[in-house]
Short mmCIF file of C-alpha atoms in Angstrom, two decimals:
data_model
loop_
_atom_site.label_atom_id
_atom_site.label_comp_id
_atom_site.label_asym_id
_atom_site.label_seq_id
_atom_site.Cartn_x
_atom_site.Cartn_y
_atom_site.Cartn_z
CA MET A 1 59.73 48.51 56.34
CA GLU A 2 59.29 45.39 58.61
CA LEU A 3 55.60 43.93 57.87
CA LYS A 4 53.57 43.08 60.80
CA ARG A 5 52.39 39.47 61.32
CA VAL A 6 48.53 38.90 61.01
CA VAL A 7 46.76 36.29 62.97
CA VAL A 8 43.22 35.03 63.26
CA THR A 9 41.71 35.55 66.76
CA GLY A 10 37.88 35.11 66.10
CA LEU A 11 35.44 33.27 63.92
CA GLY A 12 31.65 33.55 63.20
CA VAL A 13 29.59 31.54 60.74
CA LEU A 14 26.15 31.18 59.45
CA SER A 15 25.83 28.70 56.90
CA PRO A 16 23.75 25.89 55.34
CA LEU A 17 25.54 23.27 57.58
CA GLY A 18 24.80 25.07 60.80
CA ASN A 19 24.13 28.42 62.77
CA ASP A 20 27.59 28.76 64.36
CA ALA A 21 31.08 27.99 63.70
CA PRO A 22 31.54 24.75 65.73
CA THR A 23 28.37 23.32 64.29
CA THR A 24 29.31 24.16 60.63
CA TRP A 25 32.77 22.70 61.11
CA ALA A 26 31.54 19.48 62.64
CA ALA A 27 29.06 18.93 59.86
CA ALA A 28 31.79 19.56 57.31
CA LYS A 29 34.05 16.85 58.95
CA GLU A 30 31.24 14.48 58.72
CA GLY A 31 30.58 15.32 54.99
CA LYS A 32 27.05 16.45 55.47
CA SER A 33 25.21 18.09 52.61
CA GLY A 34 23.17 21.53 53.28
CA ALA A 35 21.12 21.20 50.34
CA GLY A 36 17.31 20.94 50.18
CA PRO A 37 14.21 21.98 48.54
CA ILE A 38 13.93 25.89 48.30
CA THR A 39 11.67 27.41 50.97
CA HIS A 40 12.33 31.24 50.60
CA PHE A 41 9.78 31.24 47.73
CA ASP A 42 7.73 28.88 45.58
CA ALA A 43 10.24 27.37 43.18
CA SER A 44 7.71 24.89 41.68
CA LEU A 45 8.03 26.82 38.28
CA PHE A 46 11.76 27.14 38.21
CA LYS A 47 13.97 24.73 36.32
CA THR A 48 16.10 24.40 39.63
CA GLN A 49 13.93 24.02 42.84
CA PHE A 50 16.69 23.39 45.47
CA ALA A 51 19.51 25.15 47.11
CA CYS A 52 21.62 25.21 50.19
CA GLU A 53 19.70 27.56 52.43
CA VAL A 54 20.45 28.68 55.93
CA LYS A 55 17.99 26.90 58.42
CA GLY A 56 16.10 28.02 61.26
CA PHE A 57 17.23 31.50 61.13
CA ASP A 58 14.62 34.24 62.21
CA GLY A 59 15.98 37.77 62.04
CA SER A 60 12.96 38.97 64.46
CA LYS A 61 14.88 37.12 67.30
CA HIS A 62 18.06 38.94 66.90
CA PHE A 63 16.92 42.43 65.69
CA ASP A 64 13.92 44.49 66.85
CA ARG A 65 11.15 45.34 64.62
CA LYS A 66 12.36 48.87 63.79
CA ARG A 67 15.89 47.76 62.84
CA LEU A 68 14.56 44.85 60.72
CA ARG A 69 13.09 47.45 58.60
CA THR A 70 16.50 48.74 57.62
CA LEU A 71 18.22 45.22 56.97
CA ASP A 72 18.24 42.96 53.88
CA LEU A 73 18.62 39.32 54.75
CA TYR A 74 22.24 39.33 53.68
CA SER A 75 22.96 42.17 56.27
CA GLN A 76 21.24 40.26 59.01
CA TYR A 77 23.36 37.16 58.10
CA ALA A 78 26.55 39.38 58.33
CA LEU A 79 25.66 40.90 61.68
CA TYR A 80 24.74 37.57 63.24
CA ALA A 81 28.07 36.05 62.07
CA ALA A 82 30.09 39.10 63.13
CA LYS A 83 28.48 39.03 66.66
CA GLU A 84 29.86 35.40 66.96
CA ALA A 85 33.36 36.39 65.64
CA VAL A 86 33.66 39.50 67.86
CA GLU A 87 32.55 37.50 70.89
CA ASP A 88 34.73 34.57 70.01
CA SER A 89 37.93 36.92 69.90
CA GLY A 90 37.19 38.83 72.93
CA ILE A 91 38.55 41.86 71.23
CA LEU A 92 36.15 44.23 72.98
CA ASN A 93 37.84 43.30 76.32
CA ALA A 94 41.29 44.23 75.19
CA PRO A 95 42.57 47.02 77.62
CA ASN A 96 42.80 50.31 75.95
CA LEU A 97 41.37 49.00 72.65
CA ASN A 98 41.64 51.87 70.17
CA ARG A 99 38.58 51.72 67.93
CA ASP A 100 39.91 54.06 65.54
CA ARG A 101 42.35 51.26 64.54
CA VAL A 102 39.84 48.49 64.06
CA GLY A 103 38.24 48.38 60.60
CA VAL A 104 35.41 46.48 58.97
CA ILE A 105 35.54 45.00 55.40
CA ILE A 106 32.57 42.82 54.61
CA SER A 107 31.89 41.77 50.93
CA ALA A 108 28.89 40.64 48.85
CA GLY A 109 28.93 39.73 45.32
CA ILE A 110 25.29 40.61 44.89
CA GLY A 111 24.14 42.32 48.15
CA GLY A 112 20.38 43.15 48.70
CA LEU A 113 18.90 41.10 45.97
CA HIS A 114 15.75 40.38 47.91
CA THR A 115 15.25 44.05 48.72
CA PHE A 116 15.82 45.24 45.07
CA GLU A 117 13.38 42.45 43.81
CA GLU A 118 10.64 43.48 46.27
CA GLU A 119 10.70 47.18 45.31
CA ALA A 120 10.94 46.49 41.47
CA GLY A 121 7.91 44.11 41.94
CA TYR A 122 6.12 46.78 43.96
CA TYR A 123 6.43 49.34 41.21
CA ALA A 124 5.58 46.97 38.37
CA LYS A 125 2.35 46.24 40.07
CA ASN A 126 1.58 49.90 40.87
CA GLU A 127 3.27 51.91 38.05
CA ASP A 128 0.08 53.61 37.25
CA LYS A 129 0.11 55.33 40.73
CA GLY A 130 3.37 56.80 40.20
CA PRO A 131 6.70 55.95 41.82
CA LYS A 132 6.56 55.09 45.42
CA TYR A 133 9.44 53.46 47.15
CA ASN A 134 10.46 52.50 50.52
CA PRO A 135 12.86 55.12 51.97
CA PHE A 136 15.26 52.27 53.25
CA PHE A 137 15.35 50.69 49.62
CA ILE A 138 18.75 51.94 48.65
CA PRO A 139 20.49 51.62 52.06
CA LYS A 140 19.09 48.13 52.43
CA MET A 141 20.27 47.05 48.82
CA ILE A 142 23.76 48.32 48.61
CA ALA A 143 26.53 45.68 48.67
CA ASP A 144 28.69 47.76 51.23
CA ILE A 145 26.00 48.41 53.83
CA ALA A 146 26.68 45.32 55.88
CA SER A 147 30.24 46.69 56.66
CA GLY A 148 28.57 49.81 57.74
CA HIS A 149 26.20 48.19 60.16
CA VAL A 150 28.85 46.29 61.89
CA SER A 151 31.21 49.30 62.17
CA MET A 152 28.17 51.16 63.75
CA ASP A 153 27.12 48.23 66.17
CA TYR A 154 30.79 48.05 67.75
CA GLU A 155 31.98 51.93 67.03
CA PHE A 156 34.91 50.73 65.00
CA HIS A 157 36.23 53.77 63.11
CA GLY A 158 38.94 52.13 61.04
CA PRO A 159 38.62 51.67 57.40
CA ASN A 160 35.08 50.61 56.43
CA TYR A 161 33.82 49.44 53.07
CA GLY A 162 32.87 46.41 50.88
CA ILE A 163 34.47 44.94 47.80
CA VAL A 164 32.52 43.63 44.94
CA SER A 165 34.38 41.04 42.72
CA ALA A 166 31.70 38.46 42.24
CA CYS A 167 32.68 35.15 43.84
CA ALA A 168 36.00 36.36 44.84
CA SER A 169 34.80 39.29 46.76
CA SER A 170 35.22 37.99 50.28
CA ASN A 171 38.54 36.61 49.53
CA ASN A 172 39.48 40.23 48.23
CA ALA A 173 38.27 41.62 51.46
CA ILE A 174 40.24 39.43 53.72
CA ILE A 175 43.45 40.04 51.58
CA ASP A 176 42.74 43.83 52.01
CA ALA A 177 42.22 43.45 55.74
CA PHE A 178 45.51 41.58 55.92
CA ASN A 179 47.44 44.14 54.05
CA TYR A 180 46.12 47.18 56.24
CA ILE A 181 47.21 45.29 59.38
CA ARG A 182 50.72 43.84 58.08
CA LEU A 183 51.59 47.73 56.81
CA GLY A 184 50.73 49.01 60.27
CA LYS A 185 47.63 51.03 59.36
CA ALA A 186 45.41 49.12 61.77
CA ASP A 187 45.31 46.79 64.78
CA ALA A 188 42.48 44.51 63.68
CA PHE A 189 39.74 43.99 61.09
CA VAL A 190 36.25 42.49 60.99
CA THR A 191 36.24 40.88 57.66
CA GLY A 192 34.64 38.38 55.39
CA GLY A 193 31.29 37.97 53.44
CA ALA A 194 27.59 37.60 53.33
CA GLU A 195 25.04 36.79 50.62
CA ALA A 196 21.44 35.96 50.39
CA ALA A 197 20.36 35.44 46.83
CA ILE A 198 18.11 32.71 46.95
CA TYR A 199 15.20 34.35 45.52
CA PRO A 200 13.42 34.37 42.03
CA ALA A 201 15.74 36.86 40.40
CA GLY A 202 19.04 34.89 41.76
CA VAL A 203 17.72 31.32 40.79
CA GLY A 204 16.03 32.38 37.66
CA GLY A 205 19.05 34.42 36.47
CA PHE A 206 21.46 31.78 37.04
CA ASN A 207 19.02 29.06 35.53
CA ALA A 208 18.92 31.39 32.35
CA MET A 209 22.63 31.14 32.00
CA HIS A 210 22.78 27.23 32.51
CA ALA A 211 24.91 27.75 35.52
CA ILE A 212 23.19 26.00 38.27
CA SER A 213 22.45 22.10 38.78
CA LEU A 214 18.96 20.75 37.55
CA ARG A 215 19.35 17.82 39.90
CA ASN A 216 16.02 18.19 41.49
CA GLU A 217 15.57 14.61 42.27
CA ASP A 218 18.72 14.45 44.40
CA PRO A 219 19.55 17.96 45.91
CA ALA A 220 21.95 16.50 48.46
CA GLY A 221 24.02 14.81 45.84
CA ALA A 222 23.70 17.68 43.43
CA SER A 223 27.13 19.59 44.02
CA ARG A 224 29.53 17.03 42.86
CA PRO A 225 32.93 18.85 42.17
CA PHE A 226 35.39 17.06 40.04
CA SER A 227 33.04 14.16 39.12
CA GLY A 228 32.02 13.49 35.51
CA SER A 229 28.37 14.00 35.99
CA ARG A 230 28.55 17.42 37.33
CA ASP A 231 25.92 19.74 35.88
CA GLY A 232 26.34 23.10 37.49
CA PHE A 233 26.78 24.70 40.82
CA VAL A 234 24.22 24.70 43.74
CA MET A 235 23.37 28.11 45.08
CA GLY A 236 24.26 28.85 48.79
CA GLU A 237 23.80 31.57 51.29
CA GLY A 238 25.03 32.65 54.57
CA SER A 239 28.10 34.59 56.05
CA ALA A 240 31.60 33.86 57.51
CA ILE A 241 33.34 36.59 59.47
CA LEU A 242 36.94 36.46 60.72
CA ILE A 243 38.84 38.82 63.08
CA LEU A 244 42.22 39.58 61.95
CA GLU A 245 44.52 41.05 64.35
CA GLU A 246 48.18 42.16 64.50
CA LEU A 247 50.01 39.42 66.43
CA GLU A 248 51.66 41.80 69.13
CA HIS A 249 48.23 43.40 69.67
CA ALA A 250 46.72 39.85 70.02
CA LYS A 251 49.39 38.52 72.28
CA ALA A 252 49.41 41.54 74.54
CA ARG A 253 45.86 40.84 75.39
CA GLY A 254 46.28 37.08 75.74
CA ALA A 255 44.04 36.27 72.58
CA LYS A 256 43.64 32.63 71.46
CA ILE A 257 44.99 32.43 67.81
CA TYR A 258 43.69 30.02 65.26
CA ALA A 259 46.03 30.46 62.59
CA GLU A 260 48.48 33.09 61.00
CA VAL A 261 47.41 34.77 57.38
CA VAL A 262 50.59 34.98 55.49
CA GLY A 263 49.82 35.69 51.65
CA GLY A 264 47.32 36.89 49.41
CA GLY A 265 47.30 36.89 45.55
CA MET A 266 44.96 38.31 42.90
CA SER A 267 44.83 38.10 39.03
CA ALA A 268 42.49 38.55 36.13
CA ASP A 269 41.58 35.98 33.34
CA ALA A 270 41.18 38.74 30.96
CA TYR A 271 39.15 35.96 29.13
CA HIS A 272 35.33 35.86 29.36
CA ILE A 273 32.45 37.44 31.36
CA THR A 274 31.63 34.22 33.09
CA ALA A 275 33.71 31.29 31.94
CA THR A 276 37.32 30.64 33.58
CA HIS A 277 40.17 30.63 31.17
CA PRO A 278 40.29 27.16 29.87
CA ASP A 279 44.11 26.45 30.75
CA GLY A 280 43.70 28.08 34.25
CA LEU A 281 45.83 30.90 33.47
CA GLY A 282 44.35 33.38 35.87
CA ALA A 283 44.04 30.76 38.59
CA LYS A 284 47.67 29.91 38.40
CA LEU A 285 48.73 33.52 38.50
CA ALA A 286 46.77 34.11 41.64
CA MET A 287 48.04 31.12 43.31
CA LYS A 288 51.61 32.03 42.33
CA ALA A 289 51.21 35.56 43.52
CA ALA A 290 49.95 34.26 46.85
CA LEU A 291 52.79 32.05 47.24
CA ASP A 292 55.34 34.78 46.50
CA ASP A 293 53.52 37.11 48.90
CA ALA A 294 54.10 34.48 51.66
CA GLY A 295 57.56 33.92 50.62
CA MET A 296 56.50 30.20 50.26
CA THR A 297 56.90 27.50 47.49
CA PRO A 298 54.51 24.73 46.39
CA ALA A 299 56.43 22.38 48.77
CA ASP A 300 55.02 24.36 51.93
CA ILE A 301 51.46 23.93 51.12
CA ASP A 302 49.58 20.70 52.16
CA TYR A 303 46.01 21.48 51.41
CA ILE A 304 44.12 23.59 48.77
CA ASN A 305 40.36 24.33 49.35
CA CYS A 306 39.57 24.58 45.64
CA HIS A 307 37.06 26.86 44.08
CA GLY A 308 35.44 23.70 42.70
CA THR A 309 32.04 24.86 41.95
CA SER A 310 30.83 21.66 40.23
CA THR A 311 30.74 23.35 36.75
CA PRO A 312 31.93 21.48 33.79
CA VAL A 313 34.55 23.91 32.62
CA GLY A 314 35.50 25.59 35.97
CA ASP A 315 36.64 22.33 37.75
CA VAL A 316 38.78 21.36 34.96
CA SER A 317 40.62 24.76 34.48
CA GLU A 318 41.36 25.01 38.17
CA VAL A 319 42.87 21.32 38.10
CA LYS A 320 45.04 22.30 35.18
CA ALA A 321 46.16 25.32 37.24
CA ILE A 322 46.99 23.45 40.20
CA VAL A 323 49.06 20.68 38.32
CA ASP A 324 50.78 23.45 36.16
CA LEU A 325 51.98 25.49 39.07
CA PHE A 326 52.64 22.67 41.62
CA GLY A 327 54.05 20.15 39.41
CA GLU A 328 54.91 16.92 41.23
CA ASP A 329 53.96 18.61 44.66
CA ALA A 330 50.37 18.54 43.50
CA TYR A 331 50.31 14.76 43.88
CA ARG A 332 51.04 14.94 47.56
CA LEU A 333 48.55 17.53 48.55
CA ASN A 334 44.91 17.07 49.82
CA LEU A 335 42.61 19.02 47.55
CA SER A 336 38.73 19.57 48.55
CA SER A 337 35.82 21.51 47.49
CA THR A 338 33.60 22.23 50.38
CA LYS A 339 30.94 23.80 48.22
CA SER A 340 29.98 19.94 47.76
CA MET A 341 28.52 20.51 51.14
CA THR A 342 27.46 24.23 51.63
CA GLY A 343 26.85 25.00 47.91
CA HIS A 344 28.29 28.22 46.38
CA LEU A 345 27.98 31.12 48.71
CA LEU A 346 28.76 33.64 45.85
CA GLY A 347 30.33 36.54 47.31
CA ALA A 348 30.52 34.92 50.66
CA THR A 349 32.35 31.81 49.38
CA GLY A 350 35.92 33.10 49.99
CA ALA A 351 35.13 33.73 53.64
CA ILE A 352 33.51 30.44 54.48
CA GLU A 353 36.25 28.57 52.48
CA ALA A 354 38.79 30.42 54.69
CA PHE A 355 37.08 29.33 57.76
CA PHE A 356 37.35 25.68 56.57
CA SER A 357 41.16 26.32 55.54
CA ILE A 358 41.73 27.83 58.94
CA MET A 359 40.31 24.92 60.96
CA ALA A 360 42.04 22.61 58.71
CA VAL A 361 45.32 24.07 59.65
CA LYS A 362 44.19 24.14 63.30
CA GLU A 363 42.99 20.61 63.73
CA ASP A 364 45.09 18.86 61.03
CA ILE A 365 41.89 17.64 59.08
CA VAL A 366 41.07 18.01 55.53
CA PRO A 367 37.25 18.39 54.97
CA PRO A 368 35.91 16.09 51.90
CA THR A 369 34.55 16.73 48.48
CA ILE A 370 31.42 14.83 48.95
CA ASN A 371 29.05 13.07 46.33
CA HIS A 372 31.82 11.39 44.16
CA GLU A 373 30.64 7.99 42.94
CA GLU A 374 32.85 5.20 41.56
CA GLY A 375 32.95 5.12 37.95
CA ASP A 376 31.88 8.96 37.62
CA GLU A 377 35.25 10.18 36.30
CA ASP A 378 35.89 13.02 34.00
CA PRO A 379 38.37 12.07 31.30
CA ASN A 380 39.88 15.69 31.58
CA ILE A 381 40.58 15.42 35.18
CA ASP A 382 43.76 13.77 36.59
CA TYR A 383 42.67 11.32 39.17
CA ARG A 384 46.13 10.70 40.56
CA LEU A 385 45.26 13.90 42.64
CA ASN A 386 43.97 13.36 46.13
CA PHE A 387 40.49 15.13 46.01
CA THR A 388 39.47 13.89 49.46
CA PHE A 389 36.60 12.25 48.08
CA ASN A 390 33.67 11.63 50.40
CA LYS A 391 35.49 11.20 53.76
CA ALA A 392 37.56 13.68 55.73
CA GLN A 393 41.24 12.96 56.04
CA ASN A 394 43.49 13.35 59.11
CA ARG A 395 47.04 14.67 58.19
CA PRO A 396 49.33 17.30 59.08
CA VAL A 397 48.47 20.62 57.55
CA ARG A 398 51.17 23.14 57.96
CA ALA A 399 49.68 25.64 55.41
CA ALA A 400 46.44 25.82 53.25
CA LEU A 401 45.73 27.75 50.28
CA SER A 402 42.33 28.83 49.50
CA ASN A 403 40.98 29.90 45.86
CA ALA A 404 38.03 32.06 44.88
CA PHE A 405 37.21 32.96 41.18
CA GLY A 406 34.53 35.23 40.06
CA PHE A 407 32.56 36.17 36.98
CA GLY A 408 34.48 38.76 35.31
CA GLY A 409 37.75 36.89 35.40
CA HIS A 410 38.49 37.98 39.15
CA ASN A 411 40.91 35.63 41.00
CA ALA A 412 41.76 35.86 44.53
CA THR A 413 43.83 33.34 46.55
CA LEU A 414 44.45 33.30 50.29
CA ILE A 415 47.14 31.44 52.25
CA VAL A 416 46.98 30.53 56.07
CA LYS A 417 49.38 28.72 58.10
CA LYS A 418 49.98 27.30 61.63
CA TYR A 419 50.92 29.96 64.09
CA GLU A 420 54.28 29.64 65.57
CA GLU A 421 56.13 31.78 67.90
#
C-alpha cells in the first residue's frame, strides 16, 4: 500500500507569547519570555508565585454567555486556536469538502482542572447540604471535550477524540492524525493540544513534588533549560492547533503549505512515574522510531526542538539520548528549548513545539533557548552542542525533530521537513 503524503496547511496559536500564531512566532524569534506573576488566583501563599500565562484573553468576547457555561478554560483556548487554524487553512472553502473525512484530535494532559477544582471546592463548603453539582461539571472537565466542541462547531464527522499521555499528549495526537491521513482513512485533521492548569491544584501539586521553579524573584529568567542553575520547569498554558491535510487534497484546492509531516515515533521509559530514564533510553527509542518511520537518518535533521523542561534530571537525560543516537551529527545540529520562553504547556507542549518546528523549517530560523548565562554550566551536559543560547540563529533547516516526554514514561517524537514537489 502506498502511503499518502501529509502536509500542514493551517496554524493557530494562543500562547504566553501572543494571542495568534504570527505574534507568538515573532516573540519567539526575539527571545521573549512569557513568564510573570500569577494572576489567575492569589498565589501569595504558594512556594511558586509565577507562571507563563496567556495574556489579555477574555472568553466572553469570543463565546456567548450560554456557551461559556459549558466551556472550561482549556476548551476555550482550544476553540480559539482552532478557529485561527481553520481560517488560516481555508479548508472550509474547499470545493466539495467531505466533512465525513475531516477529523479532530485535540489532546490535554490534565483537561478541565479549573472546573474540577471549583466543583470539589463547592461541595467541600456545602457537604452538610448534600451533593449538588453543576450539570455541566463532567462534560466541562473531561480531557476529550475540546475535540468534541471543535467537531461540532465545524460539523467535522471524521475520527474525533483526545489522547492523554501527560506531556506527550499533543505529539501523540498529531502522530495519530498523520497516520490516519497517510493510510487514506481521512483527508484532513484539526489536531494539537490545549491546557489551562495554572490554578491552585496545579501549582500546589507540582510544588509538592518539587517539579517547578521557585525563582519568584526572577520569573522571566526562571526557565533556563540546559543551564547549571535550573531548578524546575515553569508552568505554561494555551493551545496550538495544526491543520494536517493529504497532499493531493491540499493541492487540488490551491492551499498554502507550511511543511510536510514525515514521521512519528513513540516509546516508553518503563522506568519511573515521573522521572525520565537517566540514560535517555526511552527518548532515544522514540527519536530512532521517528527517523525510521520517516526513512531518514540523523544526517537529514538540522534542528531538534528539545523537550528541555529545565529540570535537573530531564535535561541531562535528553542530551545523553541525542548524543548517543546522533553521534557526530549531534555537533552540527541546532538544539533549542522553546520552553525557556513559553514555559511548559503540559499536554499542549508538543503542539506548540510542533508549531515552532514547522516555522523553523519554513523560515530557516532556529528559535533560541533563553536565560543561559556565561559560567552557568552543568558538568553533566556537553556544551560542544549548539543549544542556540539566547539568540535565534539563521541557518538552513531541511528537517526538524520535536520531542515530547510525559510522566508515566510516555515519549513521542515528531519530524517535519520542507515541502518539496
